[in-house]
mmCIF file with all atom_site columns, C-alpha atoms in Angstrom:
data_model
loop_
_atom_site.group_PDB
_atom_site.id
_atom_site.type_symbol
_atom_site.label_atom_id
_atom_site.label_alt_id
_atom_site.label_comp_id
_atom_site.label_asym_id
_atom_site.label_entity_id
_atom_site.label_seq_id
_atom_site.pdbx_PDB_ins_code
_atom_site.Cartn_x
_atom_site.Cartn_y
_atom_site.Cartn_z
_atom_site.occupancy
_atom_site.B_iso_or_equiv
_atom_site.pdbx_formal_charge
_atom_site.auth_seq_id
_atom_site.auth_comp_id
_atom_site.auth_asym_id
_atom_site.auth_atom_id
_atom_site.pdbx_PDB_model_num
ATOM 1   C CA . GLY A 1 1   ? 118.547 95.302  121.012 1.00 0.00 ? 1   GLY A CA 1
ATOM 2   C CA . GLN A 1 2   ? 117.364 97.452  118.160 1.00 0.00 ? 2   GLN A CA 1
ATOM 3   C CA . ASN A 1 3   ? 119.367 100.466 117.141 1.00 0.00 ? 3   ASN A CA 1
ATOM 4   C CA . ILE A 1 4   ? 119.256 103.215 114.543 1.00 0.00 ? 4   ILE A CA 1
ATOM 5   C CA . ASP A 1 5   ? 122.331 105.456 114.203 1.00 0.00 ? 5   ASP A CA 1
ATOM 6   C CA . GLN A 1 6   ? 122.421 108.824 112.493 1.00 0.00 ? 6   GLN A CA 1
ATOM 7   C CA . PRO A 1 7   ? 124.788 111.789 112.895 1.00 0.00 ? 7   PRO A CA 1
ATOM 8   C CA . THR A 1 8   ? 123.446 114.272 115.407 1.00 0.00 ? 8   THR A CA 1
ATOM 9   C CA . GLU A 1 9   ? 124.084 117.367 113.322 1.00 0.00 ? 9   GLU A CA 1
ATOM 10  C CA . MET A 1 10  ? 125.385 118.339 109.890 1.00 0.00 ? 10  MET A CA 1
ATOM 11  C CA . THR A 1 11  ? 126.071 121.672 108.233 1.00 0.00 ? 11  THR A CA 1
ATOM 12  C CA . ALA A 1 12  ? 125.940 122.403 104.499 1.00 0.00 ? 12  ALA A CA 1
ATOM 13  C CA . THR A 1 13  ? 125.894 125.372 102.169 1.00 0.00 ? 13  THR A CA 1
ATOM 14  C CA . GLU A 1 14  ? 122.926 126.618 100.165 1.00 0.00 ? 14  GLU A CA 1
ATOM 15  C CA . GLY A 1 15  ? 123.015 125.183 96.647  1.00 0.00 ? 15  GLY A CA 1
ATOM 16  C CA . ALA A 1 16  ? 125.286 122.290 97.612  1.00 0.00 ? 16  ALA A CA 1
ATOM 17  C CA . ILE A 1 17  ? 124.624 118.549 98.082  1.00 0.00 ? 17  ILE A CA 1
ATOM 18  C CA . VAL A 1 18  ? 124.501 116.737 101.417 1.00 0.00 ? 18  VAL A CA 1
ATOM 19  C CA . GLN A 1 19  ? 124.272 113.043 102.293 1.00 0.00 ? 19  GLN A CA 1
ATOM 20  C CA . ILE A 1 20  ? 122.777 111.959 105.614 1.00 0.00 ? 20  ILE A CA 1
ATOM 21  C CA . ASN A 1 21  ? 123.660 108.411 106.617 1.00 0.00 ? 21  ASN A CA 1
ATOM 22  C CA . CYS A 1 22  ? 121.649 105.948 108.666 1.00 0.00 ? 22  CYS A CA 1
ATOM 23  C CA . THR A 1 23  ? 122.780 102.530 109.909 1.00 0.00 ? 23  THR A CA 1
ATOM 24  C CA . TYR A 1 24  ? 120.463 100.103 111.608 1.00 0.00 ? 24  TYR A CA 1
ATOM 25  C CA . GLN A 1 25  ? 120.396 96.870  113.580 1.00 0.00 ? 25  GLN A CA 1
ATOM 26  C CA . THR A 1 26  ? 116.853 95.644  113.995 1.00 0.00 ? 26  THR A CA 1
ATOM 27  C CA . SER A 1 27  ? 114.984 92.407  114.546 1.00 0.00 ? 27  SER A CA 1
ATOM 28  C CA . GLY A 1 28  ? 113.894 91.913  110.971 1.00 0.00 ? 28  GLY A CA 1
ATOM 29  C CA . PHE A 1 29  ? 113.446 94.443  108.217 1.00 0.00 ? 29  PHE A CA 1
ATOM 30  C CA . ASN A 1 30  ? 110.291 95.467  106.404 1.00 0.00 ? 30  ASN A CA 1
ATOM 31  C CA . GLY A 1 31  ? 111.252 98.808  104.953 1.00 0.00 ? 31  GLY A CA 1
ATOM 32  C CA . LEU A 1 32  ? 113.055 102.025 105.797 1.00 0.00 ? 32  LEU A CA 1
ATOM 33  C CA . PHE A 1 33  ? 111.528 105.479 105.928 1.00 0.00 ? 33  PHE A CA 1
ATOM 34  C CA . TRP A 1 34  ? 112.922 108.998 105.902 1.00 0.00 ? 34  TRP A CA 1
ATOM 35  C CA . TYR A 1 35  ? 110.954 111.845 107.421 1.00 0.00 ? 35  TYR A CA 1
ATOM 36  C CA . GLN A 1 36  ? 111.646 115.586 107.573 1.00 0.00 ? 36  GLN A CA 1
ATOM 37  C CA . GLN A 1 37  ? 110.812 117.505 110.731 1.00 0.00 ? 37  GLN A CA 1
ATOM 38  C CA . HIS A 1 38  ? 111.006 121.265 111.054 1.00 0.00 ? 38  HIS A CA 1
ATOM 39  C CA . ALA A 1 39  ? 111.482 122.630 114.555 1.00 0.00 ? 39  ALA A CA 1
ATOM 40  C CA . GLY A 1 40  ? 108.280 122.479 116.562 1.00 0.00 ? 40  GLY A CA 1
ATOM 41  C CA . GLU A 1 41  ? 106.382 120.680 113.814 1.00 0.00 ? 41  GLU A CA 1
ATOM 42  C CA . ALA A 1 42  ? 105.381 117.085 113.106 1.00 0.00 ? 42  ALA A CA 1
ATOM 43  C CA . PRO A 1 43  ? 107.434 114.749 110.893 1.00 0.00 ? 43  PRO A CA 1
ATOM 44  C CA . THR A 1 44  ? 106.480 114.683 107.223 1.00 0.00 ? 44  THR A CA 1
ATOM 45  C CA . PHE A 1 45  ? 107.048 111.660 105.013 1.00 0.00 ? 45  PHE A CA 1
ATOM 46  C CA . LEU A 1 46  ? 109.874 111.909 102.473 1.00 0.00 ? 46  LEU A CA 1
ATOM 47  C CA . SER A 1 47  ? 110.714 108.453 101.168 1.00 0.00 ? 47  SER A CA 1
ATOM 48  C CA . TYR A 1 48  ? 110.380 104.708 101.568 1.00 0.00 ? 48  TYR A CA 1
ATOM 49  C CA . ASN A 1 49  ? 112.856 101.975 100.565 1.00 0.00 ? 49  ASN A CA 1
ATOM 50  C CA . VAL A 1 50  ? 112.251 98.254  100.875 1.00 0.00 ? 50  VAL A CA 1
ATOM 51  C CA . LEU A 1 51  ? 114.505 96.950  98.092  1.00 0.00 ? 51  LEU A CA 1
ATOM 52  C CA . ASP A 1 52  ? 118.194 97.699  97.590  1.00 0.00 ? 52  ASP A CA 1
ATOM 53  C CA . GLY A 1 53  ? 119.019 100.659 95.417  1.00 0.00 ? 53  GLY A CA 1
ATOM 54  C CA . LEU A 1 54  ? 118.264 104.302 94.894  1.00 0.00 ? 54  LEU A CA 1
ATOM 55  C CA . GLU A 1 55  ? 114.843 105.933 94.954  1.00 0.00 ? 55  GLU A CA 1
ATOM 56  C CA . GLU A 1 56  ? 114.778 109.422 93.466  1.00 0.00 ? 56  GLU A CA 1
ATOM 57  C CA . LYS A 1 57  ? 112.111 112.000 94.156  1.00 0.00 ? 57  LYS A CA 1
ATOM 58  C CA . GLY A 1 58  ? 112.928 115.470 92.892  1.00 0.00 ? 58  GLY A CA 1
ATOM 59  C CA . ARG A 1 59  ? 115.814 117.014 94.830  1.00 0.00 ? 59  ARG A CA 1
ATOM 60  C CA . PHE A 1 60  ? 115.724 114.160 97.360  1.00 0.00 ? 60  PHE A CA 1
ATOM 61  C CA . SER A 1 61  ? 117.010 110.610 96.833  1.00 0.00 ? 61  SER A CA 1
ATOM 62  C CA . SER A 1 62  ? 117.214 107.705 99.266  1.00 0.00 ? 62  SER A CA 1
ATOM 63  C CA . PHE A 1 63  ? 119.463 104.677 99.014  1.00 0.00 ? 63  PHE A CA 1
ATOM 64  C CA . LEU A 1 64  ? 119.249 101.323 100.761 1.00 0.00 ? 64  LEU A CA 1
ATOM 65  C CA . SER A 1 65  ? 121.644 98.407  101.225 1.00 0.00 ? 65  SER A CA 1
ATOM 66  C CA . ARG A 1 66  ? 119.948 95.695  103.269 1.00 0.00 ? 66  ARG A CA 1
ATOM 67  C CA . SER A 1 67  ? 123.074 93.531  103.475 1.00 0.00 ? 67  SER A CA 1
ATOM 68  C CA . LYS A 1 68  ? 124.981 96.412  105.071 1.00 0.00 ? 68  LYS A CA 1
ATOM 69  C CA . GLY A 1 69  ? 122.111 97.691  107.211 1.00 0.00 ? 69  GLY A CA 1
ATOM 70  C CA . TYR A 1 70  ? 122.688 101.090 105.673 1.00 0.00 ? 70  TYR A CA 1
ATOM 71  C CA . SER A 1 71  ? 120.738 103.889 104.057 1.00 0.00 ? 71  SER A CA 1
ATOM 72  C CA . TYR A 1 72  ? 121.386 107.448 103.073 1.00 0.00 ? 72  TYR A CA 1
ATOM 73  C CA . LEU A 1 73  ? 119.281 110.447 102.178 1.00 0.00 ? 73  LEU A CA 1
ATOM 74  C CA . LEU A 1 74  ? 120.764 112.686 99.515  1.00 0.00 ? 74  LEU A CA 1
ATOM 75  C CA . LEU A 1 75  ? 119.604 116.280 99.231  1.00 0.00 ? 75  LEU A CA 1
ATOM 76  C CA . LYS A 1 76  ? 120.617 118.245 96.137  1.00 0.00 ? 76  LYS A CA 1
ATOM 77  C CA . GLU A 1 77  ? 120.486 121.968 95.353  1.00 0.00 ? 77  GLU A CA 1
ATOM 78  C CA . LEU A 1 78  ? 120.035 122.763 99.015  1.00 0.00 ? 78  LEU A CA 1
ATOM 79  C CA . GLN A 1 79  ? 117.663 125.548 99.950  1.00 0.00 ? 79  GLN A CA 1
ATOM 80  C CA . MET A 1 80  ? 117.405 127.401 103.246 1.00 0.00 ? 80  MET A CA 1
ATOM 81  C CA . LYS A 1 81  ? 113.997 125.777 103.847 1.00 0.00 ? 81  LYS A CA 1
ATOM 82  C CA . ASP A 1 82  ? 115.749 122.387 103.954 1.00 0.00 ? 82  ASP A CA 1
ATOM 83  C CA . SER A 1 83  ? 117.078 123.302 107.404 1.00 0.00 ? 83  SER A CA 1
ATOM 84  C CA . ALA A 1 84  ? 115.330 120.696 109.545 1.00 0.00 ? 84  ALA A CA 1
ATOM 85  C CA . SER A 1 85  ? 115.846 117.396 111.315 1.00 0.00 ? 85  SER A CA 1
ATOM 86  C CA . TYR A 1 86  ? 115.831 114.270 109.174 1.00 0.00 ? 86  TYR A CA 1
ATOM 87  C CA . LEU A 1 87  ? 114.590 111.102 110.839 1.00 0.00 ? 87  LEU A CA 1
ATOM 88  C CA . CYS A 1 88  ? 115.419 107.570 109.721 1.00 0.00 ? 88  CYS A CA 1
ATOM 89  C CA . ALA A 1 89  ? 112.965 104.849 110.770 1.00 0.00 ? 89  ALA A CA 1
ATOM 90  C CA . VAL A 1 90  ? 113.021 101.090 110.143 1.00 0.00 ? 90  VAL A CA 1
ATOM 91  C CA . ARG A 1 91  ? 109.984 98.808  110.197 1.00 0.00 ? 91  ARG A CA 1
ATOM 92  C CA . ASP A 1 92  ? 110.952 95.660  112.049 1.00 0.00 ? 92  ASP A CA 1
ATOM 93  C CA . SER A 1 93  ? 109.693 92.069  111.903 1.00 0.00 ? 93  SER A CA 1
ATOM 94  C CA . ASN A 1 94  ? 106.624 93.071  113.949 1.00 0.00 ? 94  ASN A CA 1
ATOM 95  C CA . TYR A 1 95  ? 105.904 95.877  111.468 1.00 0.00 ? 95  TYR A CA 1
ATOM 96  C CA . GLN A 1 96  ? 106.668 98.457  114.149 1.00 0.00 ? 96  GLN A CA 1
ATOM 97  C CA . LEU A 1 97  ? 108.680 101.574 113.315 1.00 0.00 ? 97  LEU A CA 1
ATOM 98  C CA . ILE A 1 98  ? 111.988 101.941 115.140 1.00 0.00 ? 98  ILE A CA 1
ATOM 99  C CA . TRP A 1 99  ? 113.118 105.561 115.021 1.00 0.00 ? 99  TRP A CA 1
ATOM 100 C CA . GLY A 1 100 ? 116.526 107.175 114.989 1.00 0.00 ? 100 GLY A CA 1
ATOM 101 C CA . ALA A 1 101 ? 117.107 110.342 117.012 1.00 0.00 ? 101 ALA A CA 1
ATOM 102 C CA . GLY A 1 102 ? 117.313 112.407 113.838 1.00 0.00 ? 102 GLY A CA 1
ATOM 103 C CA . THR A 1 103 ? 119.991 114.469 112.131 1.00 0.00 ? 103 THR A CA 1
ATOM 104 C CA . LYS A 1 104 ? 119.730 118.217 112.480 1.00 0.00 ? 104 LYS A CA 1
ATOM 105 C CA . LEU A 1 105 ? 120.721 119.780 109.160 1.00 0.00 ? 105 LEU A CA 1
ATOM 106 C CA . ILE A 1 106 ? 121.846 123.402 109.209 1.00 0.00 ? 106 ILE A CA 1
ATOM 107 C CA . ILE A 1 107 ? 121.987 125.223 105.866 1.00 0.00 ? 107 ILE A CA 1
ATOM 108 C CA . LYS A 1 108 ? 124.243 128.262 105.630 1.00 0.00 ? 108 LYS A CA 1
ATOM 109 C CA . PRO A 1 109 ? 124.002 130.915 102.891 1.00 0.00 ? 109 PRO A CA 1
ATOM 110 C CA . ASP B 2 1   ? 92.173  120.041 105.188 1.00 0.00 ? 1   ASP B CA 1
ATOM 111 C CA . THR B 2 2   ? 92.033  116.247 105.016 1.00 0.00 ? 2   THR B CA 1
ATOM 112 C CA . GLY B 2 3   ? 95.195  115.570 107.010 1.00 0.00 ? 3   GLY B CA 1
ATOM 113 C CA . VAL B 2 4   ? 95.595  114.320 110.560 1.00 0.00 ? 4   VAL B CA 1
ATOM 114 C CA . SER B 2 5   ? 94.438  116.856 113.133 1.00 0.00 ? 5   SER B CA 1
ATOM 115 C CA . GLN B 2 6   ? 95.147  117.068 116.855 1.00 0.00 ? 6   GLN B CA 1
ATOM 116 C CA . ASP B 2 7   ? 93.592  119.118 119.621 1.00 0.00 ? 7   ASP B CA 1
ATOM 117 C CA . PRO B 2 8   ? 94.726  121.021 121.569 1.00 0.00 ? 8   PRO B CA 1
ATOM 118 C CA . ARG B 2 9   ? 97.978  122.153 119.981 1.00 0.00 ? 9   ARG B CA 1
ATOM 119 C CA . HIS B 2 10  ? 99.370  123.283 123.314 1.00 0.00 ? 10  HIS B CA 1
ATOM 120 C CA . LYS B 2 11  ? 98.525  122.369 126.894 1.00 0.00 ? 11  LYS B CA 1
ATOM 121 C CA . ILE B 2 12  ? 99.975  123.699 130.127 1.00 0.00 ? 12  ILE B CA 1
ATOM 122 C CA . THR B 2 13  ? 98.931  121.924 133.291 1.00 0.00 ? 13  THR B CA 1
ATOM 123 C CA . LYS B 2 14  ? 99.974  121.562 136.887 1.00 0.00 ? 14  LYS B CA 1
ATOM 124 C CA . ARG B 2 15  ? 101.524 118.398 138.220 1.00 0.00 ? 15  ARG B CA 1
ATOM 125 C CA . GLY B 2 16  ? 98.872  115.953 139.391 1.00 0.00 ? 16  GLY B CA 1
ATOM 126 C CA . GLN B 2 17  ? 96.175  117.100 136.975 1.00 0.00 ? 17  GLN B CA 1
ATOM 127 C CA . ASN B 2 18  ? 94.656  114.890 134.274 1.00 0.00 ? 18  ASN B CA 1
ATOM 128 C CA . VAL B 2 19  ? 94.856  115.840 130.610 1.00 0.00 ? 19  VAL B CA 1
ATOM 129 C CA . THR B 2 20  ? 93.187  114.460 127.489 1.00 0.00 ? 20  THR B CA 1
ATOM 130 C CA . PHE B 2 21  ? 94.274  114.891 123.897 1.00 0.00 ? 21  PHE B CA 1
ATOM 131 C CA . ARG B 2 22  ? 92.290  114.180 120.761 1.00 0.00 ? 22  ARG B CA 1
ATOM 132 C CA . CYS B 2 23  ? 93.397  112.951 117.352 1.00 0.00 ? 23  CYS B CA 1
ATOM 133 C CA . ASP B 2 24  ? 91.334  112.844 114.167 1.00 0.00 ? 24  ASP B CA 1
ATOM 134 C CA . PRO B 2 25  ? 93.026  110.653 111.562 1.00 0.00 ? 25  PRO B CA 1
ATOM 135 C CA . ILE B 2 26  ? 92.760  110.797 107.782 1.00 0.00 ? 26  ILE B CA 1
ATOM 136 C CA . SER B 2 27  ? 89.256  109.497 107.182 1.00 0.00 ? 27  SER B CA 1
ATOM 137 C CA . GLU B 2 28  ? 89.969  106.307 105.227 1.00 0.00 ? 28  GLU B CA 1
ATOM 138 C CA . HIS B 2 29  ? 92.919  105.255 107.391 1.00 0.00 ? 29  HIS B CA 1
ATOM 139 C CA . ASN B 2 30  ? 92.478  102.158 109.515 1.00 0.00 ? 30  ASN B CA 1
ATOM 140 C CA . ARG B 2 31  ? 95.499  102.483 111.809 1.00 0.00 ? 31  ARG B CA 1
ATOM 141 C CA . LEU B 2 32  ? 96.170  105.166 114.356 1.00 0.00 ? 32  LEU B CA 1
ATOM 142 C CA . TYR B 2 33  ? 99.373  105.597 116.360 1.00 0.00 ? 33  TYR B CA 1
ATOM 143 C CA . TRP B 2 34  ? 100.345 107.657 119.383 1.00 0.00 ? 34  TRP B CA 1
ATOM 144 C CA . TYR B 2 35  ? 103.955 108.725 119.933 1.00 0.00 ? 35  TYR B CA 1
ATOM 145 C CA . ARG B 2 36  ? 105.793 110.917 122.398 1.00 0.00 ? 36  ARG B CA 1
ATOM 146 C CA . GLN B 2 37  ? 108.765 113.011 121.355 1.00 0.00 ? 37  GLN B CA 1
ATOM 147 C CA . THR B 2 38  ? 111.220 115.030 123.400 1.00 0.00 ? 38  THR B CA 1
ATOM 148 C CA . LEU B 2 39  ? 113.769 117.520 122.120 1.00 0.00 ? 39  LEU B CA 1
ATOM 149 C CA . GLY B 2 40  ? 116.547 115.953 120.079 1.00 0.00 ? 40  GLY B CA 1
ATOM 150 C CA . GLN B 2 41  ? 114.967 112.514 120.014 1.00 0.00 ? 41  GLN B CA 1
ATOM 151 C CA . GLY B 2 42  ? 112.944 110.549 117.542 1.00 0.00 ? 42  GLY B CA 1
ATOM 152 C CA . PRO B 2 43  ? 109.311 109.670 118.234 1.00 0.00 ? 43  PRO B CA 1
ATOM 153 C CA . GLU B 2 44  ? 108.800 107.094 120.988 1.00 0.00 ? 44  GLU B CA 1
ATOM 154 C CA . PHE B 2 45  ? 106.015 104.605 120.327 1.00 0.00 ? 45  PHE B CA 1
ATOM 155 C CA . LEU B 2 46  ? 103.183 104.603 122.873 1.00 0.00 ? 46  LEU B CA 1
ATOM 156 C CA . THR B 2 47  ? 100.327 102.588 121.404 1.00 0.00 ? 47  THR B CA 1
ATOM 157 C CA . TYR B 2 48  ? 98.393  101.895 118.228 1.00 0.00 ? 48  TYR B CA 1
ATOM 158 C CA . PHE B 2 49  ? 94.925  100.911 117.028 1.00 0.00 ? 49  PHE B CA 1
ATOM 159 C CA . GLN B 2 50  ? 93.711  98.899  114.087 1.00 0.00 ? 50  GLN B CA 1
ATOM 160 C CA . ASN B 2 51  ? 90.208  100.269 113.618 1.00 0.00 ? 51  ASN B CA 1
ATOM 161 C CA . GLU B 2 52  ? 88.805  100.332 117.169 1.00 0.00 ? 52  GLU B CA 1
ATOM 162 C CA . ALA B 2 53  ? 91.061  97.609  118.579 1.00 0.00 ? 53  ALA B CA 1
ATOM 163 C CA . GLN B 2 54  ? 94.131  98.600  120.583 1.00 0.00 ? 54  GLN B CA 1
ATOM 164 C CA . LEU B 2 55  ? 96.696  96.100  119.301 1.00 0.00 ? 55  LEU B CA 1
ATOM 165 C CA . GLU B 2 56  ? 99.836  97.094  121.137 1.00 0.00 ? 56  GLU B CA 1
ATOM 166 C CA . LYS B 2 57  ? 100.917 99.230  124.021 1.00 0.00 ? 57  LYS B CA 1
ATOM 167 C CA . SER B 2 58  ? 104.529 100.071 124.826 1.00 0.00 ? 58  SER B CA 1
ATOM 168 C CA . ARG B 2 59  ? 105.919 98.185  127.808 1.00 0.00 ? 59  ARG B CA 1
ATOM 169 C CA . LEU B 2 60  ? 107.460 101.480 128.872 1.00 0.00 ? 60  LEU B CA 1
ATOM 170 C CA . LEU B 2 61  ? 104.049 103.111 129.100 1.00 0.00 ? 61  LEU B CA 1
ATOM 171 C CA . SER B 2 62  ? 102.907 103.903 132.613 1.00 0.00 ? 62  SER B CA 1
ATOM 172 C CA . ASP B 2 63  ? 99.456  102.840 133.813 1.00 0.00 ? 63  ASP B CA 1
ATOM 173 C CA . ARG B 2 64  ? 98.684  106.556 134.038 1.00 0.00 ? 64  ARG B CA 1
ATOM 174 C CA . PHE B 2 65  ? 98.398  106.591 130.239 1.00 0.00 ? 65  PHE B CA 1
ATOM 175 C CA . SER B 2 66  ? 95.297  105.293 128.503 1.00 0.00 ? 66  SER B CA 1
ATOM 176 C CA . ALA B 2 67  ? 94.061  105.580 124.939 1.00 0.00 ? 67  ALA B CA 1
ATOM 177 C CA . GLU B 2 68  ? 90.765  104.873 123.260 1.00 0.00 ? 68  GLU B CA 1
ATOM 178 C CA . ARG B 2 69  ? 89.413  104.782 119.757 1.00 0.00 ? 69  ARG B CA 1
ATOM 179 C CA . PRO B 2 70  ? 85.745  103.993 120.441 1.00 0.00 ? 70  PRO B CA 1
ATOM 180 C CA . LYS B 2 71  ? 84.303  103.980 116.934 1.00 0.00 ? 71  LYS B CA 1
ATOM 181 C CA . GLY B 2 72  ? 87.438  103.369 114.938 1.00 0.00 ? 72  GLY B CA 1
ATOM 182 C CA . SER B 2 73  ? 87.635  107.009 113.931 1.00 0.00 ? 73  SER B CA 1
ATOM 183 C CA . PHE B 2 74  ? 89.036  109.625 116.333 1.00 0.00 ? 74  PHE B CA 1
ATOM 184 C CA . SER B 2 75  ? 91.178  108.674 119.299 1.00 0.00 ? 75  SER B CA 1
ATOM 185 C CA . THR B 2 76  ? 91.860  110.150 122.716 1.00 0.00 ? 76  THR B CA 1
ATOM 186 C CA . LEU B 2 77  ? 94.969  109.866 124.865 1.00 0.00 ? 77  LEU B CA 1
ATOM 187 C CA . GLU B 2 78  ? 94.550  110.546 128.571 1.00 0.00 ? 78  GLU B CA 1
ATOM 188 C CA . ILE B 2 79  ? 97.334  111.084 131.063 1.00 0.00 ? 79  ILE B CA 1
ATOM 189 C CA . GLN B 2 80  ? 96.303  110.877 134.703 1.00 0.00 ? 80  GLN B CA 1
ATOM 190 C CA . ARG B 2 81  ? 98.182  112.486 137.590 1.00 0.00 ? 81  ARG B CA 1
ATOM 191 C CA . THR B 2 82  ? 100.618 114.220 135.278 1.00 0.00 ? 82  THR B CA 1
ATOM 192 C CA . GLU B 2 83  ? 104.282 114.474 136.232 1.00 0.00 ? 83  GLU B CA 1
ATOM 193 C CA . GLN B 2 84  ? 106.918 116.923 135.042 1.00 0.00 ? 84  GLN B CA 1
ATOM 194 C CA . GLY B 2 85  ? 108.548 114.086 133.085 1.00 0.00 ? 85  GLY B CA 1
ATOM 195 C CA . ASP B 2 86  ? 105.413 113.852 130.951 1.00 0.00 ? 86  ASP B CA 1
ATOM 196 C CA . SER B 2 87  ? 106.294 117.178 129.334 1.00 0.00 ? 87  SER B CA 1
ATOM 197 C CA . ALA B 2 88  ? 106.804 116.394 125.647 1.00 0.00 ? 88  ALA B CA 1
ATOM 198 C CA . MET B 2 89  ? 105.247 116.633 122.208 1.00 0.00 ? 89  MET B CA 1
ATOM 199 C CA . TYR B 2 90  ? 102.511 114.029 121.744 1.00 0.00 ? 90  TYR B CA 1
ATOM 200 C CA . LEU B 2 91  ? 102.175 113.000 118.131 1.00 0.00 ? 91  LEU B CA 1
ATOM 201 C CA . CYS B 2 92  ? 99.388  111.116 116.432 1.00 0.00 ? 92  CYS B CA 1
ATOM 202 C CA . ALA B 2 93  ? 99.851  109.372 113.098 1.00 0.00 ? 93  ALA B CA 1
ATOM 203 C CA . SER B 2 94  ? 97.486  107.437 110.870 1.00 0.00 ? 94  SER B CA 1
ATOM 204 C CA . SER B 2 95  ? 97.977  105.008 108.042 1.00 0.00 ? 95  SER B CA 1
ATOM 205 C CA . LEU B 2 96  ? 96.139  102.803 105.600 1.00 0.00 ? 96  LEU B CA 1
ATOM 206 C CA . VAL B 2 97  ? 97.477  99.269  105.689 1.00 0.00 ? 97  VAL B CA 1
ATOM 207 C CA . SER B 2 98  ? 97.303  97.536  102.327 1.00 0.00 ? 98  SER B CA 1
ATOM 208 C CA . GLY B 2 99  ? 99.228  94.269  102.202 1.00 0.00 ? 99  GLY B CA 1
ATOM 209 C CA . ASP B 2 100 ? 102.783 95.117  103.227 1.00 0.00 ? 100 ASP B CA 1
ATOM 210 C CA . GLN B 2 101 ? 102.364 98.760  102.296 1.00 0.00 ? 101 GLN B CA 1
ATOM 211 C CA . GLU B 2 102 ? 101.953 101.263 105.079 1.00 0.00 ? 102 GLU B CA 1
ATOM 212 C CA . THR B 2 103 ? 103.090 104.867 105.436 1.00 0.00 ? 103 THR B CA 1
ATOM 213 C CA . GLN B 2 104 ? 102.320 106.836 108.577 1.00 0.00 ? 104 GLN B CA 1
ATOM 214 C CA . TYR B 2 105 ? 101.184 110.445 108.280 1.00 0.00 ? 105 TYR B CA 1
ATOM 215 C CA . PHE B 2 106 ? 101.531 112.665 111.305 1.00 0.00 ? 106 PHE B CA 1
ATOM 216 C CA . GLY B 2 107 ? 99.342  115.314 112.842 1.00 0.00 ? 107 GLY B CA 1
ATOM 217 C CA . PRO B 2 108 ? 100.758 118.634 114.091 1.00 0.00 ? 108 PRO B CA 1
ATOM 218 C CA . GLY B 2 109 ? 101.173 117.329 117.637 1.00 0.00 ? 109 GLY B CA 1
ATOM 219 C CA . THR B 2 110 ? 100.102 118.473 121.082 1.00 0.00 ? 110 THR B CA 1
ATOM 220 C CA . ARG B 2 111 ? 102.845 120.103 123.105 1.00 0.00 ? 111 ARG B CA 1
ATOM 221 C CA . LEU B 2 112 ? 102.366 119.379 126.820 1.00 0.00 ? 112 LEU B CA 1
ATOM 222 C CA . LEU B 2 113 ? 104.088 121.314 129.578 1.00 0.00 ? 113 LEU B CA 1
ATOM 223 C CA . VAL B 2 114 ? 103.642 120.074 133.139 1.00 0.00 ? 114 VAL B CA 1
ATOM 224 C CA . LEU B 2 115 ? 104.563 122.642 135.784 1.00 0.00 ? 115 LEU B CA 1
#
């Protein structure tokens, strides 16, 4: 079967750095996405990785290792507004998105 | 606002009633997706359209669910004879497929509560 694993919940301090991991087992791989979702709102696109390595976009970076079936989302200089769920999704061989359950990130002052 | 829009944002209905939701995608996008999401879970794929053609429907989707995209623009999702288990957030997303590149952009969702 297809599976995306992420930690259920993480806590970090304002101003700090946090890394959210995602491991996947899917039938094929055609890219990995990270989305941010605030409570009661729709997911918003953060990043896309299809090749191995690090993609940096402001305070957010995403890393991919296809051989390990592993990605992480790195958030720097955390702000209170970063409190949200972070969803990892993999596009499989049929170009369908397989979604993780999300990691709820709690930022404390 | 040129993003994905959904209507209504909230719907409360009684068990057994039919409900219909609407999604207006980003205008130049050719794909439209419907998802269902419950608390603490990621989005669950329901169905998607490429222009007006419905290309895939989840095997988990009951026959009570039907979706249309008659002119390749807006889409509707209908749930017949609603059940309490249908209570969830219904999300619509659209995308522009260009070669292997595709990023889905989500609407604000319709939150359904079945009493």
